[in-house]
Short mmCIF file of C-alpha atoms in Angstrom, two decimals:
data_model
loop_
_atom_site.label_atom_id
_atom_site.label_comp_id
_atom_site.label_asym_id
_atom_site.label_seq_id
_atom_site.Cartn_x
_atom_site.Cartn_y
_atom_site.Cartn_z
CA MET M 158 -3.13 -35.93 -2.91
CA GLU M 159 -0.41 -36.18 -5.54
CA LEU M 160 0.63 -32.90 -7.14
CA ASP M 161 2.37 -32.50 -10.49
CA LYS M 162 4.02 -29.19 -9.66
CA LYS M 163 5.69 -28.76 -13.04
CA ALA M 164 2.42 -29.25 -14.90
CA PHE M 165 0.68 -26.84 -12.53
CA ALA M 166 3.35 -24.18 -13.13
CA MET M 167 3.14 -24.54 -16.92
CA ARG M 168 -0.66 -24.32 -16.91
CA LEU M 169 -0.66 -21.22 -14.69
CA ASP M 170 1.93 -19.58 -16.92
CA GLU M 171 -0.12 -20.37 -20.04
CA TYR M 172 -3.27 -19.00 -18.41
CA LEU M 173 -1.63 -15.70 -17.41
CA ALA M 174 -0.10 -15.28 -20.86
CA ARG M 175 -3.48 -15.79 -22.52
CA ILE M 176 -5.34 -13.33 -20.26
CA THR M 177 -2.69 -10.60 -20.54
CA PRO M 178 -4.39 -8.96 -23.59
CA PHE M 179 -7.61 -8.93 -21.53
CA GLY M 180 -6.40 -6.97 -18.52
CA PHE M 181 -3.73 -8.92 -16.65
CA SER M 182 -0.38 -7.30 -15.98
CA GLY M 183 2.24 -8.47 -13.49
CA ALA M 184 4.70 -11.28 -12.74
CA LEU M 185 4.71 -14.89 -11.54
CA LEU M 186 7.14 -17.18 -9.77
CA VAL M 187 6.47 -20.85 -9.03
CA ALA M 188 9.15 -22.87 -7.25
CA SER M 189 9.34 -26.43 -5.94
CA ASP M 190 11.72 -27.10 -3.04
CA GLY M 191 13.75 -24.07 -4.10
CA GLN M 192 13.88 -25.01 -7.80
CA VAL M 193 12.29 -22.36 -10.02
CA LEU M 194 9.64 -23.73 -12.38
CA VAL M 195 8.28 -20.43 -13.74
CA ARG M 196 9.75 -16.94 -13.39
CA ARG M 197 8.17 -14.48 -15.82
CA GLY M 198 6.74 -11.00 -16.31
CA TYR M 199 3.52 -10.24 -18.25
CA GLY M 200 2.16 -7.02 -19.68
CA LEU M 201 3.62 -3.58 -19.10
CA ALA M 202 5.30 -1.94 -16.12
CA ASP M 203 4.89 1.49 -17.71
CA TRP M 204 2.30 2.21 -20.41
CA SER M 205 3.71 5.59 -21.42
CA GLU M 206 7.18 4.19 -22.09
CA ASN M 207 6.03 0.74 -23.26
CA LEU M 208 8.26 -0.90 -20.62
CA ALA M 209 7.54 -4.57 -20.10
CA ASN M 210 7.20 -6.28 -16.75
CA THR M 211 10.14 -8.64 -16.23
CA PRO M 212 11.16 -11.14 -13.52
CA GLU M 213 13.32 -8.36 -12.04
CA THR M 214 10.57 -5.71 -11.91
CA VAL M 215 9.88 -4.28 -8.43
CA PHE M 216 6.24 -4.57 -7.31
CA CYS M 217 4.17 -3.47 -4.34
CA LEU M 218 3.51 -6.10 -1.65
CA GLY M 219 0.41 -4.50 -0.16
CA SER M 220 -0.55 -6.34 3.01
CA VAL M 221 1.97 -9.12 2.34
CA THR M 222 4.12 -6.59 4.25
CA LYS M 223 2.43 -7.66 7.50
CA GLN M 224 4.40 -10.90 7.69
CA PHE M 225 7.63 -8.90 7.88
CA THR M 226 6.28 -6.79 10.74
CA ALA M 227 5.16 -9.93 12.56
CA ALA M 228 8.60 -11.46 11.98
CA ALA M 229 10.26 -8.32 13.42
CA VAL M 230 8.13 -8.62 16.57
CA MET M 231 9.01 -12.28 16.93
CA ARG M 232 12.69 -11.58 16.37
CA LEU M 233 12.52 -9.15 19.30
CA PHE M 234 10.85 -11.95 21.24
CA GLU M 235 13.80 -14.25 20.45
CA LEU M 236 16.16 -11.49 21.61
CA GLY M 237 14.32 -11.34 24.92
CA LYS M 238 13.06 -7.79 24.36
CA LEU M 239 9.30 -8.50 24.51
CA ASP M 240 6.64 -11.20 24.66
CA PRO M 241 3.52 -11.44 22.47
CA GLN M 242 1.38 -11.69 25.60
CA ASP M 243 2.66 -8.34 26.90
CA PRO M 244 0.13 -5.50 27.07
CA VAL M 245 0.88 -2.79 24.51
CA GLY M 246 0.77 -0.21 27.31
CA LYS M 247 3.95 -1.71 28.74
CA TYR M 248 5.87 0.02 25.93
CA ILE M 249 3.79 3.14 25.27
CA GLY M 250 3.39 5.70 28.03
CA GLY M 251 -0.05 7.15 28.72
CA PHE M 252 -1.84 4.25 27.07
CA PRO M 253 -5.63 4.82 27.36
CA GLU M 254 -7.45 2.93 30.08
CA ASP M 255 -10.10 1.58 27.68
CA LYS M 256 -7.33 -0.07 25.64
CA SER M 257 -5.24 -1.34 28.55
CA GLY M 258 -6.27 -4.95 27.81
CA ILE M 259 -4.76 -4.96 24.31
CA THR M 260 -1.75 -7.26 23.97
CA LEU M 261 0.77 -7.68 21.16
CA HIS M 262 -0.95 -11.00 20.42
CA HIS M 263 -4.21 -9.15 19.84
CA LEU M 264 -2.52 -6.78 17.39
CA LEU M 265 -0.79 -9.62 15.55
CA THR M 266 -4.04 -11.58 15.12
CA HIS M 267 -6.40 -8.64 14.36
CA THR M 268 -8.38 -9.22 17.56
CA SER M 269 -7.48 -5.95 19.32
CA GLY M 270 -10.68 -4.06 18.52
CA LEU M 271 -8.64 -1.09 17.27
CA ALA M 272 -9.79 0.90 14.25
CA SER M 273 -8.24 0.00 10.90
CA TYR M 274 -8.03 3.44 9.26
CA THR M 275 -5.97 6.42 10.42
CA GLY M 276 -5.63 8.24 7.08
CA GLY M 277 -4.77 7.75 3.41
CA ASP M 278 -1.80 5.53 2.60
CA TYR M 279 0.14 8.43 1.12
CA GLU M 280 -1.07 11.24 3.36
CA PRO M 281 1.80 12.66 5.45
CA ALA M 282 1.72 11.26 9.00
CA ASP M 283 4.51 10.67 11.53
CA ARG M 284 4.61 8.10 14.30
CA GLU M 285 3.16 10.38 16.94
CA GLN M 286 0.26 11.35 14.69
CA LEU M 287 -0.49 7.67 14.10
CA LEU M 288 -0.48 6.90 17.81
CA GLU M 289 -2.62 9.90 18.68
CA THR M 290 -5.24 9.13 16.02
CA LEU M 291 -5.36 5.41 16.73
CA LEU M 292 -5.46 5.58 20.49
CA GLU M 293 -8.12 8.28 20.58
CA ALA M 294 -10.51 6.29 18.36
CA PRO M 295 -13.13 4.19 20.19
CA LEU M 296 -12.69 0.43 20.34
CA GLN M 297 -14.84 -1.63 17.99
CA PHE M 298 -15.14 -4.46 20.53
CA SER M 299 -13.53 -5.85 23.67
CA PRO M 300 -9.94 -7.03 22.93
CA GLY M 301 -9.81 -10.73 22.13
CA SER M 302 -13.57 -11.15 21.68
CA GLU M 303 -13.80 -10.76 17.88
CA TYR M 304 -11.75 -10.58 14.69
CA ALA M 305 -11.62 -7.37 12.62
CA TYR M 306 -8.77 -6.78 10.18
CA SER M 307 -6.81 -3.72 11.28
CA ASN M 308 -4.14 -2.15 9.11
CA ALA M 309 -3.48 0.47 11.76
CA GLY M 310 -2.87 -2.26 14.32
CA TYR M 311 0.13 -3.41 12.31
CA SER M 312 1.43 0.15 12.07
CA LEU M 313 1.21 0.23 15.87
CA LEU M 314 3.33 -2.94 15.89
CA ALA M 315 5.89 -1.19 13.66
CA ALA M 316 5.97 1.67 16.18
CA LEU M 317 6.60 -0.86 18.96
CA VAL M 318 9.47 -2.36 16.94
CA GLU M 319 11.07 1.09 16.86
CA ILE M 320 10.41 1.83 20.54
CA VAL M 321 11.71 -1.54 21.78
CA SER M 322 14.70 -1.84 19.42
CA GLY M 323 15.74 1.82 19.42
CA GLN M 324 16.13 1.63 15.62
CA PRO M 325 14.00 2.86 12.71
CA TYR M 326 11.60 0.13 11.62
CA GLU M 327 13.14 -0.42 8.19
CA GLN M 328 16.69 -0.48 9.58
CA PHE M 329 15.80 -3.10 12.20
CA LEU M 330 14.02 -5.15 9.55
CA TYR M 331 17.04 -5.06 7.26
CA GLU M 332 19.71 -5.86 9.85
CA HIS M 333 17.86 -8.66 11.63
CA LEU M 334 15.74 -10.25 8.89
CA LEU M 335 16.19 -9.07 5.32
CA ALA M 336 20.00 -9.06 5.09
CA PRO M 337 20.41 -12.48 6.79
CA ALA M 338 17.82 -13.87 4.35
CA GLY M 339 19.51 -12.32 1.31
CA LEU M 340 16.75 -9.82 0.53
CA GLU M 341 18.42 -6.77 -1.03
CA GLN M 342 15.45 -5.62 -3.14
CA THR M 343 12.83 -5.39 -0.39
CA GLY M 344 11.92 -2.33 1.65
CA TYR M 345 10.41 1.12 1.61
CA ARG M 346 13.33 3.44 0.84
CA ARG M 347 16.53 1.62 1.75
CA PRO M 348 17.12 -0.27 -1.55
CA ASP M 349 18.65 1.97 -4.21
CA TRP M 350 16.19 1.15 -6.98
CA ASP M 351 16.25 2.50 -10.50
CA GLY M 352 12.79 4.04 -10.92
CA ARG M 353 12.41 2.37 -14.31
CA ARG M 354 12.47 -1.03 -12.57
CA ILE M 355 9.38 -0.25 -10.46
CA ALA M 356 5.99 -1.15 -11.91
CA SER M 357 3.47 1.68 -12.10
CA TRP M 358 -0.07 1.05 -10.86
CA TYR M 359 -3.10 1.29 -13.13
CA ARG M 360 -6.75 1.55 -12.18
CA GLY M 361 -8.87 1.76 -15.29
CA ALA M 362 -7.23 4.31 -17.56
CA VAL M 363 -5.61 6.13 -14.64
CA ASP M 364 -1.83 5.89 -14.23
CA ASN M 365 -1.24 6.15 -10.48
CA GLY M 366 2.55 6.05 -10.74
CA HIS M 367 4.39 4.11 -8.04
CA ALA M 368 5.30 4.48 -4.39
CA LEU M 369 8.60 6.34 -4.79
CA GLU M 370 6.75 9.14 -6.58
CA LYS M 371 4.58 9.76 -3.50
CA HIS M 372 4.91 10.75 0.14
CA TYR M 373 6.26 7.37 1.19
CA PRO M 374 6.24 5.72 3.58
CA SER M 375 3.63 7.49 5.64
CA TRP M 376 2.95 6.07 9.08
CA ASN M 377 -0.58 5.40 7.86
CA VAL M 378 0.91 2.52 5.88
CA LEU M 379 4.33 1.76 7.40
CA GLY M 380 4.42 -1.75 8.83
CA ASN M 381 0.99 -2.72 7.50
CA GLY M 382 1.44 -2.50 3.74
CA GLU M 383 2.91 -1.12 0.52
CA MET M 384 6.50 -2.31 0.96
CA LEU M 385 8.22 -3.05 -2.37
CA SER M 386 9.86 -6.32 -3.37
CA THR M 387 10.61 -8.76 -6.19
CA LEU M 388 9.88 -12.36 -7.14
CA ASP M 389 13.38 -13.51 -6.23
CA ASP M 390 13.38 -11.81 -2.83
CA LEU M 391 10.19 -13.55 -1.75
CA LEU M 392 11.67 -16.88 -2.81
CA HIS M 393 14.76 -16.07 -0.70
CA TRP M 394 12.45 -15.25 2.21
CA ASP M 395 10.68 -18.60 1.92
CA ARG M 396 14.04 -20.41 1.87
CA ALA M 397 15.35 -18.48 4.88
CA LEU M 398 12.24 -19.29 6.90
CA ARG M 399 12.35 -22.95 5.94
CA ASP M 400 16.02 -23.18 6.87
CA GLY M 401 15.51 -21.38 10.19
CA ARG M 402 18.09 -18.73 9.29
CA VAL M 403 16.04 -15.76 10.49
CA LEU M 404 13.57 -17.22 13.00
CA GLY M 405 13.66 -20.45 14.96
CA LYS M 406 11.28 -23.31 14.24
CA GLU M 407 9.46 -22.90 17.57
CA THR M 408 9.01 -19.19 16.91
CA GLN M 409 7.61 -19.90 13.47
CA ALA M 410 5.26 -22.50 14.92
CA ARG M 411 3.75 -19.74 17.09
CA MET M 412 3.41 -17.49 14.05
CA TYR M 413 1.65 -20.23 12.09
CA THR M 414 -0.88 -21.06 14.83
CA PRO M 415 -4.21 -19.54 13.79
CA ALA M 416 -6.36 -17.55 16.18
CA MET M 417 -9.69 -16.30 14.82
CA GLN M 418 -10.58 -16.45 11.11
CA GLU M 419 -7.53 -18.68 10.42
CA TYR M 420 -5.19 -15.73 11.02
CA GLY M 421 -1.84 -16.29 12.74
CA TYR M 422 0.91 -13.72 13.13
CA GLY M 423 1.00 -11.90 9.77
CA TRP M 424 -0.11 -15.00 7.86
CA ARG M 425 -3.35 -16.76 7.04
CA ILE M 426 -3.19 -20.46 7.83
CA GLY M 427 -5.11 -23.06 5.86
CA SER M 428 -5.34 -26.78 5.27
CA THR M 429 -5.36 -28.19 1.72
CA GLY M 430 -5.18 -31.56 0.04
CA TYR M 431 -1.44 -30.93 -0.18
CA GLY M 432 -0.98 -30.09 3.50
CA THR M 433 -0.58 -26.80 5.33
CA LEU M 434 -0.88 -23.55 3.39
CA ILE M 435 0.69 -20.37 4.78
CA GLU M 436 -0.32 -17.35 2.73
CA HIS M 437 -1.24 -13.68 2.52
CA ASN M 438 -2.50 -11.37 -0.18
CA GLY M 439 -2.42 -7.61 -0.45
CA ALA M 440 -3.96 -4.86 -2.54
CA SER M 441 -4.24 -1.14 -3.03
CA ASP M 442 -7.15 0.78 -4.51
CA LEU M 443 -4.55 2.38 -6.82
CA GLY M 444 -4.20 -0.80 -8.89
CA SER M 445 -1.52 -2.98 -7.30
CA SER M 446 -2.06 -6.38 -5.69
CA ALA M 447 0.01 -9.38 -4.65
CA LEU M 448 -0.28 -12.99 -3.51
CA PHE M 449 2.35 -15.01 -1.62
CA ARG M 450 1.53 -18.68 -0.97
CA ARG M 451 3.73 -21.28 0.72
CA TYR M 452 2.49 -24.88 0.64
CA LEU M 453 4.77 -26.07 3.43
CA ASP M 454 4.31 -29.83 3.17
CA ALA M 455 4.37 -29.84 -0.64
CA GLY M 456 7.44 -27.60 -0.83
CA LEU M 457 5.62 -25.34 -3.29
CA VAL M 458 5.86 -21.53 -3.46
CA VAL M 459 3.65 -19.27 -5.58
CA VAL M 460 4.35 -15.53 -5.88
CA LEU M 461 1.98 -13.45 -7.99
CA PHE M 462 2.24 -9.69 -8.54
CA CYS M 463 -0.28 -7.51 -10.38
CA ASN M 464 0.06 -3.82 -11.29
CA ARG M 465 -3.40 -3.32 -12.79
CA SER M 466 -6.85 -3.51 -11.22
CA TYR M 467 -9.80 -5.32 -12.77
CA GLY M 468 -13.14 -3.56 -12.84
CA GLY M 469 -12.11 -1.51 -9.81
CA LEU M 470 -11.21 -4.64 -7.81
CA PRO M 471 -7.76 -6.06 -7.04
CA MET M 472 -6.66 -8.25 -9.93
CA VAL M 473 -5.31 -10.85 -7.50
CA GLN M 474 -8.81 -11.49 -6.15
CA PRO M 475 -10.07 -13.72 -9.01
CA LEU M 476 -6.59 -15.07 -9.75
CA GLN M 477 -6.09 -16.62 -6.31
CA ASP M 478 -9.11 -18.80 -7.05
CA VAL M 479 -7.54 -19.79 -10.35
CA VAL M 480 -4.42 -20.96 -8.50
CA GLU M 481 -6.56 -23.34 -6.44
CA GLN M 482 -8.48 -24.56 -9.49
CA LEU M 483 -5.27 -25.40 -11.35
CA LEU M 484 -3.77 -27.08 -8.29
CA ASP M 485 -6.85 -29.29 -8.13
CA GLY M 486 -6.45 -30.21 -11.78
CA GLU M 487 -9.51 -28.33 -13.03
CA ARG M 488 -9.60 -27.28 -16.66
CA LEU M 489 -10.07 -23.58 -17.30
CA VAL M 490 -11.79 -22.02 -20.28
CA LEU M 491 -9.06 -19.96 -21.91
CA PRO M 492 -9.77 -17.04 -24.22
CA PRO M 493 -8.86 -17.36 -27.88
CA GLU M 494 -5.32 -16.24 -28.62
CA ALA M 495 -5.40 -12.57 -29.53
CA GLY M 496 -3.68 -11.88 -32.82
CA PRO M 497 -1.41 -8.90 -33.48
CA PHE M 498 -3.03 -5.48 -33.76
CA GLY M 499 -1.76 -1.93 -34.00
CA ALA M 500 -2.71 1.53 -32.81
CA GLU M 501 -4.75 2.14 -35.97
CA ASP M 502 -6.90 -0.92 -35.23
CA LEU M 503 -7.66 0.43 -31.75
CA ALA M 504 -8.36 3.95 -33.00
CA ALA M 505 -10.91 2.66 -35.53
CA LEU M 506 -12.95 1.05 -32.76
CA GLU M 507 -12.94 3.81 -30.13
CA GLY M 508 -16.18 5.65 -29.54
CA ARG M 509 -19.62 5.70 -27.90
CA PHE M 510 -22.39 3.37 -28.99
CA ARG M 511 -26.06 3.73 -28.01
CA LEU M 512 -28.70 1.03 -27.69
CA THR M 513 -32.27 1.70 -28.83
CA SER M 514 -33.29 1.32 -25.17
CA GLY M 515 -31.09 4.29 -24.25
CA GLY M 516 -28.07 2.77 -22.52
CA GLU M 517 -24.61 3.58 -23.84
CA VAL M 518 -21.42 1.59 -24.27
CA GLN M 519 -18.06 3.35 -24.36
CA LEU M 520 -15.14 1.68 -26.12
CA SER M 521 -11.94 3.49 -25.19
CA ARG M 522 -8.19 3.06 -25.42
CA GLU M 523 -6.74 1.85 -22.14
CA GLY M 524 -3.03 1.16 -22.11
CA PRO M 525 -2.13 -1.59 -24.59
CA GLY M 526 -5.73 -2.40 -25.55
CA LEU M 527 -9.36 -1.36 -25.36
CA THR M 528 -11.92 -1.36 -22.56
CA PHE M 529 -15.69 -1.45 -22.72
CA SER M 530 -17.62 0.48 -20.09
CA ALA M 531 -21.38 0.47 -19.71
CA GLU M 532 -23.83 3.16 -18.59
CA GLY M 533 -27.24 1.79 -17.62
CA GLN M 534 -28.45 -1.71 -16.84
CA ASP M 535 -29.41 -2.33 -20.47
CA ALA M 536 -25.87 -1.49 -21.57
CA ILE M 537 -24.47 -3.82 -18.89
CA ASN M 538 -26.80 -6.53 -20.18
CA PHE M 539 -25.59 -5.96 -23.74
CA LEU M 540 -22.01 -6.72 -22.69
CA ALA M 541 -22.40 -9.12 -19.78
CA PHE M 542 -25.59 -11.05 -20.56
CA PRO M 543 -25.78 -11.42 -24.36
CA LYS M 544 -28.28 -14.27 -23.98
CA GLY M 545 -30.50 -12.10 -21.78
CA PRO M 546 -30.22 -11.00 -18.14
CA PRO M 547 -31.73 -12.78 -15.13
CA SER M 548 -35.34 -11.71 -14.65
CA LEU M 549 -34.77 -10.26 -11.18
CA HIS M 550 -32.38 -7.47 -12.26
CA THR M 551 -34.85 -4.61 -11.98
CA SER M 552 -36.26 -5.59 -8.61
CA LEU M 553 -32.80 -6.46 -7.29
CA ASN M 554 -31.51 -2.99 -8.18
CA GLU M 555 -34.50 -1.34 -6.54
CA VAL M 556 -34.51 -3.26 -3.25
CA THR M 557 -30.72 -3.05 -2.90
CA LEU M 558 -30.67 0.71 -3.40
CA ALA M 559 -33.49 1.14 -0.89
CA ALA M 560 -31.78 -1.09 1.70
CA PHE M 561 -28.41 0.64 1.51
CA SER M 562 -29.99 4.10 1.44
CA ALA M 563 -31.73 3.26 4.71
CA ALA M 564 -28.51 1.81 6.15
CA ALA M 565 -26.65 5.03 5.30
CA GLY M 566 -29.18 6.76 7.55
CA GLY M 567 -28.65 4.25 10.35
CA ASP M 568 -31.59 1.91 9.67
CA PHE M 569 -30.29 -1.58 8.80
CA ASP M 570 -33.57 -3.52 9.01
CA ALA M 571 -34.14 -3.63 5.23
CA LEU M 572 -30.57 -4.78 4.59
CA PHE M 573 -30.80 -7.46 7.27
CA ALA M 574 -34.04 -8.70 5.67
CA LEU M 575 -32.16 -9.34 2.39
CA MET M 576 -29.33 -11.24 4.03
CA GLU M 577 -28.84 -14.97 4.15
CA ASN M 578 -27.66 -16.09 7.62
CA SER M 579 -28.63 -12.67 8.88
CA GLN M 580 -28.32 -13.41 12.60
CA SER M 581 -24.67 -14.49 12.37
CA ARG M 582 -23.68 -11.77 9.88
CA ARG M 583 -25.59 -8.66 10.92
CA ALA M 584 -23.14 -7.24 13.50
CA ARG M 585 -20.16 -7.70 11.16
CA VAL M 586 -21.97 -6.25 8.13
CA GLN M 587 -23.34 -3.28 10.08
CA ARG M 588 -19.88 -2.46 11.43
CA MET M 589 -18.27 -2.75 7.99
CA VAL M 590 -20.89 -0.56 6.27
CA THR M 591 -20.76 2.05 9.04
CA GLN M 592 -16.95 2.17 9.04
CA HIS M 593 -16.78 2.51 5.25
CA LEU M 594 -19.22 5.42 5.31
CA GLU M 595 -17.38 7.13 8.17
CA THR M 596 -13.99 6.66 6.50
CA ALA M 597 -15.27 8.08 3.20
CA GLU M 598 -16.91 11.04 4.96
CA THR M 599 -13.63 11.78 6.74
CA ALA M 600 -11.82 11.78 3.40
CA TYR M 601 -14.45 13.41 1.14
CA GLY M 602 -16.97 15.31 3.27
CA ALA M 603 -20.70 14.77 3.60
CA LEU M 604 -22.58 12.04 1.72
CA ARG M 605 -24.71 13.59 -1.05
CA ALA M 606 -26.39 10.62 -2.71
CA LEU M 607 -26.48 6.89 -3.33
CA GLU M 608 -26.95 5.86 -6.94
CA MET M 609 -27.49 2.52 -8.65
CA VAL M 610 -24.75 1.49 -11.07
CA GLY M 611 -26.27 -1.87 -11.95
CA THR M 612 -26.16 -5.63 -11.52
CA VAL M 613 -23.39 -7.65 -13.16
CA PRO M 614 -22.06 -11.24 -13.04
CA SER M 615 -20.32 -11.73 -9.71
CA THR M 616 -16.57 -11.39 -9.42
CA PHE M 617 -16.70 -13.13 -6.04
CA TYR M 618 -18.83 -16.28 -6.39
CA PRO M 619 -20.00 -18.52 -9.24
CA GLN M 620 -23.67 -18.32 -10.19
CA ALA M 621 -24.02 -15.08 -8.19
CA LEU M 622 -24.66 -11.45 -9.04
CA ASP M 623 -22.93 -8.25 -7.89
CA THR M 624 -25.09 -5.16 -7.51
CA LEU M 625 -22.94 -2.01 -7.55
CA LEU M 626 -24.00 1.09 -5.63
CA GLY M 627 -22.18 4.39 -5.95
CA LEU M 628 -21.70 6.74 -3.00
CA ARG M 629 -21.36 10.40 -3.95
CA PHE M 630 -19.68 12.64 -1.36
CA GLU M 631 -18.85 16.34 -1.50
CA GLY M 632 -15.30 15.73 -2.66
CA GLY M 633 -15.16 12.18 -3.98
CA SER M 634 -16.84 8.82 -4.40
CA ALA M 635 -16.87 5.31 -3.00
CA ALA M 636 -19.04 2.23 -3.51
CA PHE M 637 -20.64 -0.88 -2.07
CA ILE M 638 -21.17 -4.23 -3.74
CA SER M 639 -24.09 -6.40 -2.66
CA ILE M 640 -23.46 -10.03 -3.64
CA THR M 641 -26.61 -12.02 -4.28
CA ARG M 642 -27.38 -15.63 -5.05
CA GLU M 643 -30.95 -16.83 -5.72
CA GLY M 644 -32.29 -13.51 -4.53
CA ARG M 645 -30.52 -13.55 -1.14
CA ASN M 646 -27.57 -11.39 -0.12
CA ILE M 647 -24.56 -13.60 0.65
CA GLY M 648 -21.93 -10.87 1.00
CA VAL M 649 -21.14 -7.17 1.09
CA ALA M 650 -17.92 -5.58 -0.16
CA ALA M 651 -16.70 -1.99 0.08
CA LEU M 652 -14.80 -0.16 -2.67
CA GLU M 653 -12.74 2.97 -2.16
CA GLU M 654 -13.51 4.18 -5.67
CA LEU M 655 -16.63 4.04 -7.83
CA ASP M 656 -16.32 1.95 -10.98
CA GLY M 657 -19.01 0.60 -13.25
CA PHE M 658 -18.91 -2.55 -15.33
CA ALA M 659 -15.75 -2.60 -17.46
CA LEU M 660 -14.46 -5.27 -19.80
CA PRO M 661 -10.99 -5.20 -21.45
CA ALA M 662 -11.16 -6.15 -25.13
CA VAL M 663 -9.08 -6.50 -28.29
CA PRO M 664 -9.77 -6.40 -32.04
CA TYR M 665 -10.54 -9.92 -33.25
CA ARG M 666 -11.28 -11.01 -36.81
CA GLU M 667 -14.45 -9.18 -37.92
CA GLY M 668 -15.23 -7.76 -34.53
CA ILE M 669 -14.14 -7.35 -30.95
CA LEU M 670 -13.25 -9.98 -28.37
CA GLY M 671 -13.56 -9.54 -24.61
CA TYR M 672 -12.75 -12.00 -21.84
CA HIS M 673 -14.10 -11.60 -18.33
CA ILE M 674 -11.33 -12.94 -16.10
CA PRO M 675 -13.36 -13.68 -12.93
CA LEU M 676 -16.07 -15.45 -14.91
CA GLY M 677 -13.76 -17.22 -17.37
CA ARG M 678 -16.20 -16.19 -20.09
CA THR M 679 -15.54 -14.94 -23.61
CA PHE M 680 -17.67 -12.13 -25.09
CA LYS M 681 -17.78 -11.44 -28.81
CA LEU M 682 -19.24 -8.49 -30.69
CA ASP M 683 -19.46 -8.07 -34.44
CA THR M 684 -18.60 -4.68 -35.91
CA LEU M 685 -21.06 -3.12 -38.35
CA LEU M 686 -19.38 -1.15 -41.13
CA GLY M 687 -20.46 1.82 -43.20
CA GLU M 688 -20.02 2.26 -46.93
CA THR M 689 -16.44 3.49 -46.58
CA GLY M 690 -15.43 0.82 -44.07
CA GLU M 691 -15.85 2.85 -40.88
CA VAL M 692 -17.31 1.18 -37.78
CA THR M 693 -20.92 2.34 -37.40
CA GLY M 694 -22.17 -0.07 -34.74
CA LEU M 695 -21.69 -3.16 -32.62
CA GLN M 696 -23.85 -6.28 -32.61
CA ALA M 697 -24.00 -8.78 -29.74
CA ILE M 698 -23.27 -12.45 -30.42
CA PRO M 699 -25.65 -14.18 -29.87
CA GLY M 700 -28.76 -12.12 -29.31
CA GLY M 701 -28.61 -9.69 -32.17
CA GLN M 702 -28.86 -6.45 -30.17
CA VAL M 703 -27.25 -3.50 -31.92
CA ALA M 704 -25.56 -0.44 -30.46
CA LYS M 705 -25.05 2.36 -33.00
CA ARG M 706 -22.16 4.80 -32.92
CA VAL M 707 -23.07 8.28 -31.68
#
């Protein structure tokens, strides 16, 4: 398939620029055979100081970090220090008998059966604490028999890099990989960054700061995620790998050979109309996310950073689908261009608005713009389904809440009954739900209640619905999303924080304009004015429903 890479880069740049007023914030690099086609920042790196994202801004890699850990392991292989088929116990004394079958290959491909979670990303933990917690936890399955993504497994690999090399992980990485590849702006603490160059992370209206303001790096995250980098450094990394400057071609071929679930060594491997795709994404529940894609045969590189979440989900999640759509030449529905507006325009629109049916819509200032949030299914419908919601909303909310409430008590029969392809999915879904509940209980204490947030247009699949369920614990909250199409559950997702339906918006002509990024859908509301020009209500277009200011 022929690819016009320059046209693709220009269209992706235009799309990101147009959605920036509606919630996007980050940076993009597109390069063809080393030639930069787009290199640009969008939105703000710091809301409080009105600092813009630039091509030089430092962002969080999330799980894109894993490829560097895998490369460090394979560099030790080239130096004759280890072999991926070695058992992990060869390097760690007192390795538990039940885990004696785990090899480095199992860790690299997420087939070890080890737990994924050992503690919060920024909770203090040293190497010995990591090893003790991880090796005491029961195996999820026999090593090599299944695939289950394990962050902690990659931290164990980082520990092995230190044990085998005799150097701190970051120092080995720099001397043997980063420096030879020309990466001087990538790492945890080694680069001497100016704090103003690092993008802060935003989830909703919450400013979560950035990594250097936290306990960082904790061994809960070291080697598996949250390393910092830049657009240019990832382009240098692609060039160094292509040129064989840091790892030999045969070594890379082993890394790019998929095991289960198309996962190789620190990379996901795919096949496209343009040839082989080597890629990884990464995300944090604090608001950062990243995507690094290398179309090897086409000579195309795409680097996308985001420092703001979208409706509680990683912003990169819907955008990676957009990349594929634009590569395939699909036309996207862009939002209207948002005109200039000032703080006084935003202030005039802020407030709570109540529907006659009782639901409420909150319009609040969030960074450079506004965000709608909805309380109650009728309020969600007002924003998300102006032409009227699907008829099954009420029953879908009821049966989903009942099924997950039973699952929280250990009875999964009702959830399995809702699932499409239940036989092939049930073990994986049960394990994921159970692990999410156990992880949240470890962090927040006992589960107090499940509550229905509502059903919204799906962020994951076209023509599907997402039903959001909140989990209330003694000291915090989490959530599940049940993804449904034609009344059947086709997926389950876990969220580390509870968010309802939110929609970034801007003042627009005689009303308010919102654009739902995952759906590619524009939402318009008229403002109703009082005698002195104040905003007294909002009216849906079309549909005519009115929410009055309270």
